[in-house]
PDB file of N, CA and C in Angstrom:
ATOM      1  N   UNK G   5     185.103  35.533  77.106  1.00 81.00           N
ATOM      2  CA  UNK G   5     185.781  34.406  76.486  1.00 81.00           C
ATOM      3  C   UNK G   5     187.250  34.776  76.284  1.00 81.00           C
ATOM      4  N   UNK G   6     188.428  34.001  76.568  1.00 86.00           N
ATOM      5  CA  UNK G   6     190.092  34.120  76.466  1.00 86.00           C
ATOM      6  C   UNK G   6     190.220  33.490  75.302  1.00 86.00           C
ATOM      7  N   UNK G   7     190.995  34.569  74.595  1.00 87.00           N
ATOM      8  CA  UNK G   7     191.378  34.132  73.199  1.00 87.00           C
ATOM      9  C   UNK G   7     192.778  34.324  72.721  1.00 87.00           C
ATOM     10  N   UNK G   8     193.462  34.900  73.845  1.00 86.00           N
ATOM     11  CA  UNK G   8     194.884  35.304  73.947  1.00 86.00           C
ATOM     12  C   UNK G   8     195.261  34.436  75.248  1.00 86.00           C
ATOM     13  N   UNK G   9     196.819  33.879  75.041  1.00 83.00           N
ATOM     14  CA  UNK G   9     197.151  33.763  76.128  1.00 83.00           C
ATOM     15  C   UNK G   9     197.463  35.229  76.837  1.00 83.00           C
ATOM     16  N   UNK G  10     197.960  35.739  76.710  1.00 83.00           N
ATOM     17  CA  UNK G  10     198.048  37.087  77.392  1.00 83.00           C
ATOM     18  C   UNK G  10     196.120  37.197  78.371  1.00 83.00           C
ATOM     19  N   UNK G  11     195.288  37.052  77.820  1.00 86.00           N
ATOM     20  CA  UNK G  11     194.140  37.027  78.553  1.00 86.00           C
ATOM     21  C   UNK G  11     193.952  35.869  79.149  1.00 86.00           C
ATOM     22  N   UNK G  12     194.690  35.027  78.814  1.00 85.00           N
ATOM     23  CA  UNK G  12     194.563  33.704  80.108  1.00 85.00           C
ATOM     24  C   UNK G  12     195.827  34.036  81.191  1.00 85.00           C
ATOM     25  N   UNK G  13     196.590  34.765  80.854  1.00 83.00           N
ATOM     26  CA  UNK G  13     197.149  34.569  82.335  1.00 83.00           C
ATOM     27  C   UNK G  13     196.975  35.689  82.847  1.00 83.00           C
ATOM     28  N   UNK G  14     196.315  36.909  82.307  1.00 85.00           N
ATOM     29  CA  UNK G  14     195.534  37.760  83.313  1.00 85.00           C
ATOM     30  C   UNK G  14     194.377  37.530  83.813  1.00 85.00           C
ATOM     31  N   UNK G  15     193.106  36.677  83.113  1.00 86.00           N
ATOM     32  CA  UNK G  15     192.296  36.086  84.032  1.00 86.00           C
ATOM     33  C   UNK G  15     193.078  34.840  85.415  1.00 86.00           C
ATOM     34  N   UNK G  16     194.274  34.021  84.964  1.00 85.00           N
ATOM     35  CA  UNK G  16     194.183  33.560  86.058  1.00 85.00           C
ATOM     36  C   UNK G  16     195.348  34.136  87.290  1.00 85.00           C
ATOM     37  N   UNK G  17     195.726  35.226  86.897  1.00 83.00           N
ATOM     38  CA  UNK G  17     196.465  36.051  88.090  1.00 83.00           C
ATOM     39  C   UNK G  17     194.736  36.809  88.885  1.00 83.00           C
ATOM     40  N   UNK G  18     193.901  36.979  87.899  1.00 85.00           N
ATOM     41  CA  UNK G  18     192.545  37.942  88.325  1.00 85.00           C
ATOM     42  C   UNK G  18     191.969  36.413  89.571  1.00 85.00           C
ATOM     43  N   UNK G  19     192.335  35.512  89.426  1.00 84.00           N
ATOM     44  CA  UNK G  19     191.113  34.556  89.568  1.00 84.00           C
ATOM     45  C   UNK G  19     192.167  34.274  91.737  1.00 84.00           C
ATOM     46  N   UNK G  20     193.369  34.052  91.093  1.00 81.00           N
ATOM     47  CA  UNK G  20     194.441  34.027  92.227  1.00 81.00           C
ATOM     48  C   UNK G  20     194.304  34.953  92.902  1.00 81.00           C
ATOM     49  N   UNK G  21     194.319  36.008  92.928  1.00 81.00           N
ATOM     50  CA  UNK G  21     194.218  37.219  93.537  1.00 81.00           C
ATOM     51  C   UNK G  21     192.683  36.989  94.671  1.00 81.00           C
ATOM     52  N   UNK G  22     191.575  36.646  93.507  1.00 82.00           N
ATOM     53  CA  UNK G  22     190.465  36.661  94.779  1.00 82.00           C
ATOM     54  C   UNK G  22     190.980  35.647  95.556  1.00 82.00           C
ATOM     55  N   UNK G  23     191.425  34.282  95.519  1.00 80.00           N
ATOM     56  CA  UNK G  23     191.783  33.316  96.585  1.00 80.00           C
ATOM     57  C   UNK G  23     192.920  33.842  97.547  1.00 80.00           C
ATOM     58  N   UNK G  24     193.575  34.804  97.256  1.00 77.00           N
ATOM     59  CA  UNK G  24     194.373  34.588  98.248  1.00 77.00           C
ATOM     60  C   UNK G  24     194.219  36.632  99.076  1.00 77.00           C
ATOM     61  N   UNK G  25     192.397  37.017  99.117  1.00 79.00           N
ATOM     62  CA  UNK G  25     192.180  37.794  99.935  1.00 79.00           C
ATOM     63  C   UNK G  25     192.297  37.246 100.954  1.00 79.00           C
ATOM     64  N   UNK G  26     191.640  35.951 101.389  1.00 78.00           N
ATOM     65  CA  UNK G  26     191.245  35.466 102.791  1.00 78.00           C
ATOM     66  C   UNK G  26     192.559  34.930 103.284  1.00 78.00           C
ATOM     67  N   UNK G  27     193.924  35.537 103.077  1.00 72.00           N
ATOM     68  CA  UNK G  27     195.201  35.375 103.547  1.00 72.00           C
ATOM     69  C   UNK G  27     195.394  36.691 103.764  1.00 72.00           C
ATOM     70  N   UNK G  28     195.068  37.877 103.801  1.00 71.00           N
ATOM     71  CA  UNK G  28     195.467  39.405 104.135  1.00 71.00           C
ATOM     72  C   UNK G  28     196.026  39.065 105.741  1.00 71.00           C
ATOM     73  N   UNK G  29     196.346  38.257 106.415  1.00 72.00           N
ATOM     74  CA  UNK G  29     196.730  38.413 107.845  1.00 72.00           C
ATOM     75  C   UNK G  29     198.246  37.970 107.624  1.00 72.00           C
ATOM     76  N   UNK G  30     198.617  37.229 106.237  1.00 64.00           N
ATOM     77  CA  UNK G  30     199.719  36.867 106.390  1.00 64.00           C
ATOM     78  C   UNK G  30     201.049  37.387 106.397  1.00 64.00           C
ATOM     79  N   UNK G  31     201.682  37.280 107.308  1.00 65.00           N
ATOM     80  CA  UNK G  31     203.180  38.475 107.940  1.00 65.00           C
ATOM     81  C   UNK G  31     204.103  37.840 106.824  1.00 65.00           C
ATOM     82  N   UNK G  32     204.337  36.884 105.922  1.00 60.00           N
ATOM     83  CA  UNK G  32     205.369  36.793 104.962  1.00 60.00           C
ATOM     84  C   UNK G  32     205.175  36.696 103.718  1.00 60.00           C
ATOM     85  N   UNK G  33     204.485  38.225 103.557  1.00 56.00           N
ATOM     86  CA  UNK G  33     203.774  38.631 102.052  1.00 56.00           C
ATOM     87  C   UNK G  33     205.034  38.684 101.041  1.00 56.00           C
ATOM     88  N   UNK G  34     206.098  39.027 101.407  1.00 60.00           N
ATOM     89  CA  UNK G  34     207.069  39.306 100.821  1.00 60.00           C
ATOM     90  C   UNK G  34     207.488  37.862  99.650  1.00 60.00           C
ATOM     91  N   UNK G  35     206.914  36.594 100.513  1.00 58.00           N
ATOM     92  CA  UNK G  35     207.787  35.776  99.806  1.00 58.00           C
ATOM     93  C   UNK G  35     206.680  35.727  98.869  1.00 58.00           C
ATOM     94  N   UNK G  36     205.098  35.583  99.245  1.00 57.00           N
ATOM     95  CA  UNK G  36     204.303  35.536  98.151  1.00 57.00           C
ATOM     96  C   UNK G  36     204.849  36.168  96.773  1.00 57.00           C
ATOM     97  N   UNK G  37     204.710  37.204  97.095  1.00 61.00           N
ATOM     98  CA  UNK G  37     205.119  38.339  96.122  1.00 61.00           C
ATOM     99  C   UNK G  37     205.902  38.171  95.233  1.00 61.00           C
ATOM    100  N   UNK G  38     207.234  37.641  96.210  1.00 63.00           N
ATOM    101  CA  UNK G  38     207.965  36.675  94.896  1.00 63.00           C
ATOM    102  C   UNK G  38     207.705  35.989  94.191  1.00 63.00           C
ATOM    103  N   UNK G  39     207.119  35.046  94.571  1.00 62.00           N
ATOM    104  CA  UNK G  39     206.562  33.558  93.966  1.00 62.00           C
ATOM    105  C   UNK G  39     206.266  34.160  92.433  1.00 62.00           C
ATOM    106  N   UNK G  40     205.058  35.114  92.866  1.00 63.00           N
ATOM    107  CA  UNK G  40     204.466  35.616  91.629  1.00 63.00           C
ATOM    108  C   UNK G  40     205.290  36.147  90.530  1.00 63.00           C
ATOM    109  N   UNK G  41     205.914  36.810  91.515  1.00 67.00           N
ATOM    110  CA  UNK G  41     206.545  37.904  89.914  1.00 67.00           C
ATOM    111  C   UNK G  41     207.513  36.844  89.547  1.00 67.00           C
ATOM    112  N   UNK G  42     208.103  35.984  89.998  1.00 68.00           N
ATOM    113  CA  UNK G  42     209.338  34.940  89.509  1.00 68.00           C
ATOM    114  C   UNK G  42     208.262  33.993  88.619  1.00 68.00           C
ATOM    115  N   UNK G  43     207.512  33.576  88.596  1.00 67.00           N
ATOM    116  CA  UNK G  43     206.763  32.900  87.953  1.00 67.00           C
ATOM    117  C   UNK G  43     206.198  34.032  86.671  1.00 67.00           C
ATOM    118  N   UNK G  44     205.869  34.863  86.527  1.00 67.00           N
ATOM    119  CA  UNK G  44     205.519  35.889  85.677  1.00 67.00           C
ATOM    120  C   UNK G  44     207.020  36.153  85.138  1.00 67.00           C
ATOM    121  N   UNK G  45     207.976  36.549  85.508  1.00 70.00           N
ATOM    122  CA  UNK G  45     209.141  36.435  84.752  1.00 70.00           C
ATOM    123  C   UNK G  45     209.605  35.646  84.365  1.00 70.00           C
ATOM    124  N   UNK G  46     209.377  33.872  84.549  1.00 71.00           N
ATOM    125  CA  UNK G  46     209.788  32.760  83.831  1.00 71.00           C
ATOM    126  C   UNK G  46     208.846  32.663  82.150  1.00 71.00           C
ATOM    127  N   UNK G  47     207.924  33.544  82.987  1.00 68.00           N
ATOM    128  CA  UNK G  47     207.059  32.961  81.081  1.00 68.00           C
ATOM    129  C   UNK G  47     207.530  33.998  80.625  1.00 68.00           C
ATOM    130  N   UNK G  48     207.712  35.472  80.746  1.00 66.00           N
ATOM    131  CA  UNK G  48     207.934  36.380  80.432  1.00 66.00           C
ATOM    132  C   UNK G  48     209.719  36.312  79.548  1.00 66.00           C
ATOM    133  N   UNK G  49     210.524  35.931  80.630  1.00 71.00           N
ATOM    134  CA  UNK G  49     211.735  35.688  79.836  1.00 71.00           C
ATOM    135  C   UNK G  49     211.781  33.699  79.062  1.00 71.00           C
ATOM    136  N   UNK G  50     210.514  32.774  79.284  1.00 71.00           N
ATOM    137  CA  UNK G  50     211.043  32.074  78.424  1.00 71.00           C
ATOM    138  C   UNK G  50     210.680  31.724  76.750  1.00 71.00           C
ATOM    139  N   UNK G  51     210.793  32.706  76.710  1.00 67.00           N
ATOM    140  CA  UNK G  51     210.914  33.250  74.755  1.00 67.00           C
ATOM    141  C   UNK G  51     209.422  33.782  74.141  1.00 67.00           C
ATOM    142  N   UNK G  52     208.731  33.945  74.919  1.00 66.00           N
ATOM    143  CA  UNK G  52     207.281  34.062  74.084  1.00 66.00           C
ATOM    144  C   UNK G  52     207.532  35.401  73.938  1.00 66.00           C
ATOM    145  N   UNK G  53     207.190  36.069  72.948  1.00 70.00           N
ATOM    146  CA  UNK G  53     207.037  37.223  72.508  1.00 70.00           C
ATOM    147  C   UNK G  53     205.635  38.204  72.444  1.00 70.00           C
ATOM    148  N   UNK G  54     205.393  39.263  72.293  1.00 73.00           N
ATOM    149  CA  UNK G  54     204.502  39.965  72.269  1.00 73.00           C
ATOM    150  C   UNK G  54     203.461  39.194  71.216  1.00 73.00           C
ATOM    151  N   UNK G  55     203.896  38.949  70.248  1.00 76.00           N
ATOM    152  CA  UNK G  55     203.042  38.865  69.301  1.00 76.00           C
ATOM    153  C   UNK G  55     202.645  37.300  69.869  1.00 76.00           C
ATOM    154  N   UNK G  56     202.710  36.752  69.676  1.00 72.00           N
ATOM    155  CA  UNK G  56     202.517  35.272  70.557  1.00 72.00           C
ATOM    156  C   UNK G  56     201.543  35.074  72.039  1.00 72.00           C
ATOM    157  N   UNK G  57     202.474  36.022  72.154  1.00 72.00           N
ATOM    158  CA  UNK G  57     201.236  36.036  73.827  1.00 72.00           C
ATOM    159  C   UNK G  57     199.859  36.615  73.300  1.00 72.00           C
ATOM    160  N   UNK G  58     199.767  37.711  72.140  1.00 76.00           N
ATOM    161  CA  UNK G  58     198.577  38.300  71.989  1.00 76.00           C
ATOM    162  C   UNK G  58     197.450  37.577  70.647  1.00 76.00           C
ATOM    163  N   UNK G  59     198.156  36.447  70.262  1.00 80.00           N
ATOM    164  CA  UNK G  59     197.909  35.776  69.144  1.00 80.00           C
ATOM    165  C   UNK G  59     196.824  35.162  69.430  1.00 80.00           C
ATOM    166  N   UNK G  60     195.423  34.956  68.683  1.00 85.00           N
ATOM    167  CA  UNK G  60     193.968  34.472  69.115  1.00 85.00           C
ATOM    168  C   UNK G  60     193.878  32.627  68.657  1.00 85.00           C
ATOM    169  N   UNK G  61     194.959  32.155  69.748  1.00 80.00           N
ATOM    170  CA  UNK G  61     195.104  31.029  69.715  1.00 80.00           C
ATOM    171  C   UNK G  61     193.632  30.359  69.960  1.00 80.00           C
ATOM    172  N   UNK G  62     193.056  30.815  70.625  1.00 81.00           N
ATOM    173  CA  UNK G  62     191.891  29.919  72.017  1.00 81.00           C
ATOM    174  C   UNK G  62     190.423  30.677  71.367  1.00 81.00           C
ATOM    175  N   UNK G  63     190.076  31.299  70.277  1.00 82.00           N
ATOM    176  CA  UNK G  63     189.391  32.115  69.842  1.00 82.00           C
ATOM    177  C   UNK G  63     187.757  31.570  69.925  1.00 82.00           C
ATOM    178  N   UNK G  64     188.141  30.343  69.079  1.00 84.00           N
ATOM    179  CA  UNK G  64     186.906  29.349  68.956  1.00 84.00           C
ATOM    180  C   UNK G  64     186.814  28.026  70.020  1.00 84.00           C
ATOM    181  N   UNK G  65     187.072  28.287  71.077  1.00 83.00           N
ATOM    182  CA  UNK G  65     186.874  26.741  72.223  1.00 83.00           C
ATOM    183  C   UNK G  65     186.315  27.599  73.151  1.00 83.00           C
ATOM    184  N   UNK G  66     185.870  28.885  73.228  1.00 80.00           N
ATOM    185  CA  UNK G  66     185.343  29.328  74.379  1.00 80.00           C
ATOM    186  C   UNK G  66     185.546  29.398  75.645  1.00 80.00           C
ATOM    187  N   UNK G  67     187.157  29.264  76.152  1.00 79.00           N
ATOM    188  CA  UNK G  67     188.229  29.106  77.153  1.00 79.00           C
ATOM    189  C   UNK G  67     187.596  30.192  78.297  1.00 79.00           C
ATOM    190  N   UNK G  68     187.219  29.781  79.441  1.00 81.00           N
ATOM    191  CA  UNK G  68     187.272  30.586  80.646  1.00 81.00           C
ATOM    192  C   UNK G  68     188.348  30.177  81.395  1.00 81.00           C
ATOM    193  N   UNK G  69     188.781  30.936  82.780  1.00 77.00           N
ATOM    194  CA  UNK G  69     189.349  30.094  83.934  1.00 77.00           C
ATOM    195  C   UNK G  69     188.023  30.514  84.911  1.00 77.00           C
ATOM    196  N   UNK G  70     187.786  29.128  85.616  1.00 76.00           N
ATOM    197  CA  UNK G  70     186.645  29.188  86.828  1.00 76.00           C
ATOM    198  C   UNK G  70     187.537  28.075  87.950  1.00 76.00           C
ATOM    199  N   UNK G  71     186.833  27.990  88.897  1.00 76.00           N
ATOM    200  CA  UNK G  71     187.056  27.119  89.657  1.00 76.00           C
ATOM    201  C   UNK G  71     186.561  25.893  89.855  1.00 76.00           C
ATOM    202  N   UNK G  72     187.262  24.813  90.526  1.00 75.00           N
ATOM    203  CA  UNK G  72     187.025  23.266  90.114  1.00 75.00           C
ATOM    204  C   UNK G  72     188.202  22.692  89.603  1.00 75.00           C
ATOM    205  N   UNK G  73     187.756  21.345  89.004  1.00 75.00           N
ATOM    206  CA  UNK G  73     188.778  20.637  88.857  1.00 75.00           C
ATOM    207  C   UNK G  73     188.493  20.585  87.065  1.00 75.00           C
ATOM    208  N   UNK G  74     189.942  19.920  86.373  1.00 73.00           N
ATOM    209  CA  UNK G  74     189.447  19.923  84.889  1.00 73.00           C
ATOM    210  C   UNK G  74     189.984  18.342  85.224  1.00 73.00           C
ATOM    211  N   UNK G  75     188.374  18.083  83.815  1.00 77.00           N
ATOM    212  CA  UNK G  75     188.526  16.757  83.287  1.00 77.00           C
ATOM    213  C   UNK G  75     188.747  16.869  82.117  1.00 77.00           C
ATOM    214  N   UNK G  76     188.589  15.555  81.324  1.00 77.00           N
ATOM    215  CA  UNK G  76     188.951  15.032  80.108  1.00 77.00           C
ATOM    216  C   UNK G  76     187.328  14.349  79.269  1.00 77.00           C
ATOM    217  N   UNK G  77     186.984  14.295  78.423  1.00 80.00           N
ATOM    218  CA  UNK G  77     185.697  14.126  78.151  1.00 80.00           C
ATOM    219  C   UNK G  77     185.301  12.762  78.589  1.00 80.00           C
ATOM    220  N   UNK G  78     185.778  12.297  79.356  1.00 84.00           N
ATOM    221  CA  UNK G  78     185.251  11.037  79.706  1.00 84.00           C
ATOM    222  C   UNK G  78     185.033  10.887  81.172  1.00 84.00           C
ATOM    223  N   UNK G  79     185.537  11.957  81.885  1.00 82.00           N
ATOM    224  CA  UNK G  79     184.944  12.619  83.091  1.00 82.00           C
ATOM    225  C   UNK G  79     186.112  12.009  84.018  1.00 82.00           C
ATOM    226  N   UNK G  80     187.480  12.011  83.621  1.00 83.00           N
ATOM    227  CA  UNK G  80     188.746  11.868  84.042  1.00 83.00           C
ATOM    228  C   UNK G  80     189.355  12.523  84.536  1.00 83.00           C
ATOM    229  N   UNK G  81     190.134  12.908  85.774  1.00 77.00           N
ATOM    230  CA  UNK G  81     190.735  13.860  86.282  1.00 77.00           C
ATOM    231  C   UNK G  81     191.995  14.038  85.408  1.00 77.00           C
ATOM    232  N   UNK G  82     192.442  15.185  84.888  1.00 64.00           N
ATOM    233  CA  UNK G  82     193.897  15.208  84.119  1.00 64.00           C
ATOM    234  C   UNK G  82     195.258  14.942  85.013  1.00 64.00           C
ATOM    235  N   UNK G  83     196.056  14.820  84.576  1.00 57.00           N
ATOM    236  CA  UNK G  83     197.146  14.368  85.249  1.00 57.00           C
ATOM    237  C   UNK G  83     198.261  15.024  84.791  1.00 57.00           C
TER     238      UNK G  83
END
């Protein structure tokens, strides 16, 4: 169960990572690579702090990341 954001965005870098084995042939890993860490440095430098990222926001909703789509309780695609 994710109860930190800090554990939600290492489950969903964990979850990214398996999807993008079945790309190991691809010759412009480099830009991937970027993508990631520029995206990991936007949350990283946009103000959240240690204590924040490790804060047990999500403690009691029982938060996974899986695969699929998320709805809304009325069986709505989010937008």
């Amino acid at each position: 169960m994710i109860k930190t954001i800090s554990e939600l965005l290492t489950q969903l870098k964990e979850k990214e990572l398996e999807k993008i084995q079945k790309y190991h042939d691809v010759k412009h890993g480099p830009m991937i690579g970027e993508m990631y860490e520029g995206l990991t440095k936007d949350i990283i430098n946009s103000g959240l702090d240690k204590e924040f990222l490790t804060k047990d926001i999500f403690k009691d909703i029982d938060l996974k990341v899986v695969s699929g789509k998320i709805t809304n309780k009325e069986g709505k695609y989010s937008s």
